[in-house]
CSV table of C-alpha atoms in Angstrom, one decimal:
chain,number,residue,atom,x,y,z
A,1,UNK,CA,318.4,59.0,79.6
A,2,UNK,CA,318.8,58.4,83.3
A,3,UNK,CA,317.2,61.7,84.3
A,4,UNK,CA,318.6,64.3,86.6
A,5,UNK,CA,321.1,62.7,88.9
A,6,UNK,CA,321.9,64.1,92.3
A,7,UNK,CA,324.4,63.0,94.9
A,8,UNK,CA,324.5,62.3,97.7
A,9,UNK,CA,320.9,61.2,98.5
A,10,UNK,CA,321.5,61.9,102.2
A,11,UNK,CA,324.0,64.0,104.0
A,12,UNK,CA,324.5,64.4,107.7
A,13,UNK,CA,327.1,66.8,108.7
A,14,UNK,CA,328.2,68.8,111.8
A,15,UNK,CA,327.6,72.5,112.1
A,16,UNK,CA,330.5,74.5,110.6
A,17,UNK,CA,331.4,71.8,108.0
A,18,UNK,CA,331.4,72.4,104.3
A,19,UNK,CA,328.8,70.6,102.3
A,20,UNK,CA,328.8,70.1,98.6
A,21,UNK,CA,325.8,68.9,96.7
A,22,UNK,CA,326.1,67.6,93.1
A,23,UNK,CA,323.9,67.5,90.1
A,24,UNK,CA,324.1,66.1,86.6
A,25,UNK,CA,321.3,67.5,84.4
A,26,UNK,CA,319.7,65.8,81.5
A,27,UNK,CA,321.9,66.0,78.4
A,28,UNK,CA,320.7,68.7,76.0
A,29,UNK,CA,318.9,70.8,78.6
A,30,UNK,CA,320.0,74.4,78.7
A,31,UNK,CA,318.5,75.4,82.1
A,32,UNK,CA,319.5,74.1,85.5
A,33,UNK,CA,317.7,75.1,88.7
A,34,UNK,CA,318.6,74.6,92.4
A,35,UNK,CA,315.6,74.5,94.9
A,36,UNK,CA,315.4,74.0,98.6
A,37,UNK,CA,312.3,72.4,100.2
A,38,UNK,CA,311.2,72.8,103.8
A,39,UNK,CA,307.9,72.4,105.5
A,40,UNK,CA,307.9,76.0,106.6
A,41,UNK,CA,308.9,77.7,103.4
A,42,UNK,CA,307.9,75.2,100.7
A,43,UNK,CA,309.9,74.9,97.5
A,44,UNK,CA,312.3,77.9,97.1
A,45,UNK,CA,314.3,78.7,94.0
A,46,UNK,CA,317.9,79.4,95.1
A,47,UNK,CA,319.6,79.9,91.7
A,48,UNK,CA,319.3,79.1,88.1
A,49,UNK,CA,321.7,78.8,85.1
A,50,UNK,CA,321.2,79.1,81.4
A,51,UNK,CA,323.8,77.6,79.2
A,52,UNK,CA,326.1,77.2,82.3
A,53,UNK,CA,325.8,80.9,83.2
A,54,UNK,CA,324.2,81.9,86.5
A,55,UNK,CA,321.2,84.1,85.6
A,56,UNK,CA,319.5,84.8,89.0
A,57,UNK,CA,320.9,84.0,92.4
A,58,UNK,CA,318.6,86.2,94.3
A,59,UNK,CA,317.2,83.2,96.1
A,60,UNK,CA,320.5,82.2,97.7
A,61,UNK,CA,319.9,82.9,101.3
A,62,UNK,CA,323.4,84.0,102.4
A,63,UNK,CA,327.0,84.3,101.3
A,64,UNK,CA,327.5,80.9,102.8
A,65,UNK,CA,325.8,79.4,99.8
A,66,UNK,CA,327.5,79.3,96.4
A,67,UNK,CA,326.8,77.4,93.1
A,68,UNK,CA,328.8,76.7,90.1
A,69,UNK,CA,328.2,75.1,86.7
A,70,UNK,CA,331.6,74.5,85.1
A,71,UNK,CA,330.1,72.6,82.1
A,72,UNK,CA,326.8,71.6,80.7
A,73,UNK,CA,326.8,68.2,82.5
A,74,UNK,CA,327.6,69.2,86.1
A,75,UNK,CA,326.7,71.6,88.8
A,76,UNK,CA,327.5,72.0,92.5
A,77,UNK,CA,325.8,73.8,95.4
A,78,UNK,CA,328.1,74.5,98.3
A,79,UNK,CA,327.3,75.6,101.8
A,80,UNK,CA,330.3,76.8,103.8
A,81,UNK,CA,330.0,76.8,106.8
A,82,UNK,CA,326.8,74.8,107.3
A,83,UNK,CA,324.3,75.6,110.0
A,84,UNK,CA,321.4,73.6,111.5
A,85,UNK,CA,318.8,75.9,109.7
A,86,UNK,CA,320.2,74.8,106.4
A,87,UNK,CA,318.7,71.3,107.0
A,88,UNK,CA,316.3,70.7,104.1
A,89,UNK,CA,315.8,68.7,100.9
A,90,UNK,CA,317.8,70.3,98.1
A,91,UNK,CA,316.5,69.6,94.5
A,92,UNK,CA,318.2,70.1,91.2
A,93,UNK,CA,316.1,70.3,88.1
A,94,UNK,CA,316.8,70.9,84.4
A,95,UNK,CA,314.7,71.9,81.4
A,96,UNK,CA,314.9,72.8,77.8
A,97,UNK,CA,313.8,76.3,77.1
A,98,UNK,CA,310.8,77.4,79.1
A,99,UNK,CA,309.4,73.9,79.1
A,100,UNK,CA,308.8,71.4,81.8
A,101,UNK,CA,311.4,70.8,84.4
A,102,UNK,CA,312.8,67.4,85.3
A,103,UNK,CA,313.7,67.0,88.9
A,104,UNK,CA,316.3,64.8,90.6
A,105,UNK,CA,315.5,62.7,93.6
A,106,UNK,CA,316.9,65.3,95.9
A,107,UNK,CA,319.5,65.5,98.6
A,108,UNK,CA,318.3,65.4,102.2
A,109,UNK,CA,320.7,67.5,104.2
A,110,UNK,CA,320.8,67.3,108.0
A,111,UNK,CA,323.1,69.7,109.9
A,112,UNK,CA,323.6,68.8,113.5
B,1,UNK,CA,309.1,84.8,96.8
B,2,UNK,CA,306.2,82.5,95.7
B,3,UNK,CA,304.2,83.4,92.6
B,4,UNK,CA,301.5,80.8,92.8
B,5,UNK,CA,299.3,79.9,95.7
B,6,UNK,CA,297.3,76.6,95.7
B,7,UNK,CA,294.0,76.1,97.3
B,8,UNK,CA,293.1,74.1,99.3
B,9,UNK,CA,296.2,73.3,101.3
B,10,UNK,CA,294.9,69.8,102.0
B,11,UNK,CA,292.1,67.7,100.4
B,12,UNK,CA,290.7,64.3,101.4
B,13,UNK,CA,288.3,62.6,99.1
B,14,UNK,CA,286.9,59.1,98.5
B,15,UNK,CA,288.4,56.9,95.8
B,16,UNK,CA,286.5,57.4,92.6
B,17,UNK,CA,285.5,61.0,93.3
B,18,UNK,CA,286.9,63.9,91.4
B,19,UNK,CA,289.6,66.2,92.9
B,20,UNK,CA,289.9,69.8,92.1
B,21,UNK,CA,292.8,72.0,93.1
B,22,UNK,CA,293.2,75.7,92.3
B,23,UNK,CA,296.1,78.0,91.8
B,24,UNK,CA,296.3,81.7,91.8
B,25,UNK,CA,299.2,83.8,90.7
B,26,UNK,CA,300.2,87.4,90.7
B,27,UNK,CA,302.0,88.5,87.5
B,28,UNK,CA,301.5,87.8,83.8
B,29,UNK,CA,302.9,84.4,82.7
B,30,UNK,CA,304.3,82.7,79.7
B,31,UNK,CA,303.1,79.3,80.9
B,32,UNK,CA,301.8,77.5,84.0
B,33,UNK,CA,302.7,74.0,85.0
B,34,UNK,CA,301.4,71.4,87.4
B,35,UNK,CA,303.6,68.9,89.2
B,36,UNK,CA,303.1,66.0,91.5
B,37,UNK,CA,305.3,65.0,94.4
B,38,UNK,CA,305.1,61.7,96.2
B,39,UNK,CA,306.4,61.6,99.7
B,40,UNK,CA,310.2,61.6,99.8
B,41,UNK,CA,310.5,61.9,96.1
B,42,UNK,CA,311.3,64.5,93.5
B,43,UNK,CA,308.6,66.4,91.6
B,44,UNK,CA,307.2,65.0,88.5
B,45,UNK,CA,305.8,67.2,85.7
B,46,UNK,CA,302.1,66.6,84.9
B,47,UNK,CA,301.0,69.2,82.4
B,48,UNK,CA,302.0,72.6,80.9
B,49,UNK,CA,299.5,75.1,79.7
B,50,UNK,CA,300.5,78.2,77.8
B,51,UNK,CA,299.1,81.7,78.4
B,52,UNK,CA,297.2,81.6,75.1
B,53,UNK,CA,295.5,78.3,76.0
B,54,UNK,CA,292.4,77.9,78.1
B,55,UNK,CA,292.1,74.2,78.7
B,56,UNK,CA,294.3,71.1,78.4
B,57,UNK,CA,293.7,67.4,78.9
B,58,UNK,CA,296.0,64.6,79.7
B,59,UNK,CA,294.4,61.2,80.6
B,60,UNK,CA,292.4,61.8,83.8
B,61,UNK,CA,293.8,65.3,84.2
B,62,UNK,CA,292.2,68.5,83.1
B,63,UNK,CA,293.8,71.9,83.5
B,64,UNK,CA,292.1,75.2,82.9
B,65,UNK,CA,293.7,78.6,82.8
B,66,UNK,CA,292.0,82.0,83.2
B,67,UNK,CA,294.5,84.7,82.6
B,68,UNK,CA,292.0,87.5,83.4
B,69,UNK,CA,291.6,86.1,86.9
B,70,UNK,CA,295.2,84.9,87.1
B,71,UNK,CA,294.1,81.5,88.1
B,72,UNK,CA,294.3,77.9,87.1
B,73,UNK,CA,292.6,74.7,88.2
B,74,UNK,CA,293.7,71.0,88.1
B,75,UNK,CA,290.9,68.4,88.0
B,76,UNK,CA,291.7,64.7,88.5
B,77,UNK,CA,288.8,62.6,87.6
B,78,UNK,CA,287.9,59.2,89.0
B,79,UNK,CA,290.6,59.4,91.7
B,80,UNK,CA,292.7,56.4,92.7
B,81,UNK,CA,294.7,55.6,95.8
B,82,UNK,CA,297.9,56.1,93.7
B,83,UNK,CA,296.9,59.8,93.2
B,84,UNK,CA,297.7,60.5,96.9
B,85,UNK,CA,300.5,63.0,96.7
B,86,UNK,CA,301.2,66.7,96.9
B,87,UNK,CA,300.3,68.8,93.8
B,88,UNK,CA,302.1,72.0,92.9
B,89,UNK,CA,301.5,74.7,90.4
B,90,UNK,CA,304.4,76.6,89.0
B,91,UNK,CA,304.6,79.6,86.8
B,92,UNK,CA,307.1,80.9,84.2
B,93,UNK,CA,306.7,84.7,83.7
B,94,UNK,CA,307.2,86.7,80.6
B,95,UNK,CA,310.0,88.6,82.4
B,96,UNK,CA,312.4,85.8,83.0
B,97,UNK,CA,312.8,82.0,82.8
B,98,UNK,CA,312.4,81.2,86.5
B,99,UNK,CA,310.0,78.4,87.4
B,100,UNK,CA,308.4,79.5,90.7
B,101,UNK,CA,306.4,77.0,92.7
B,102,UNK,CA,303.5,77.5,95.1
B,103,UNK,CA,303.3,75.7,98.5
B,104,UNK,CA,301.2,72.9,97.1
B,105,UNK,CA,298.0,71.0,97.9
B,106,UNK,CA,298.2,67.7,99.8
B,107,UNK,CA,295.7,65.3,98.3
B,108,UNK,CA,294.7,62.2,100.2
B,109,UNK,CA,292.5,59.6,98.5
B,110,UNK,CA,290.6,57.5,101.0
B,111,UNK,CA,289.9,53.8,100.1
């Protein structure tokens, strides 16, 4: 298995633009997590899915953020409109049950 | 909100020495996990210890869990330059399936 695949690896966008981050979890995993990492706030859980259903989105900072998981092999995190304070590294991770999580390489987002 | 808190925030030791990092958490857990993150990379899972376990080993790693004190420690023996990274503890509670991370310990192994 290729592991968790995220795209793009780097994204630079202008304030106000829509940003879409993509994630392909490991096949067979039933949990998918979206995290945001910054120096100030560390690794924050934004939202997680179980069997494609969003379970807890209490970490999503604002209505500008939305996430979907249309099927077991794909998820998106969308920011619309983006702001400079959204600049961070966004990680997707997947797991089977309450076991260990496998992380993607992350998307480094810069909003200018 | 963060469940786990690592201590120390940063640690520098000589190659060959042992490194110990601690993690404290707030609520009862199903399991506790330790991860490593090299600069600019994703997190890599190291070890998982369940709430009914007290100690676990994996190669040069030793993890202990004290549920009465709500704390865990990660010991890396005979450290190597390649162990330089940030180390995070993460908890899964009995209430839900979220994996919540602490802010991590930055470990630097000096040659």
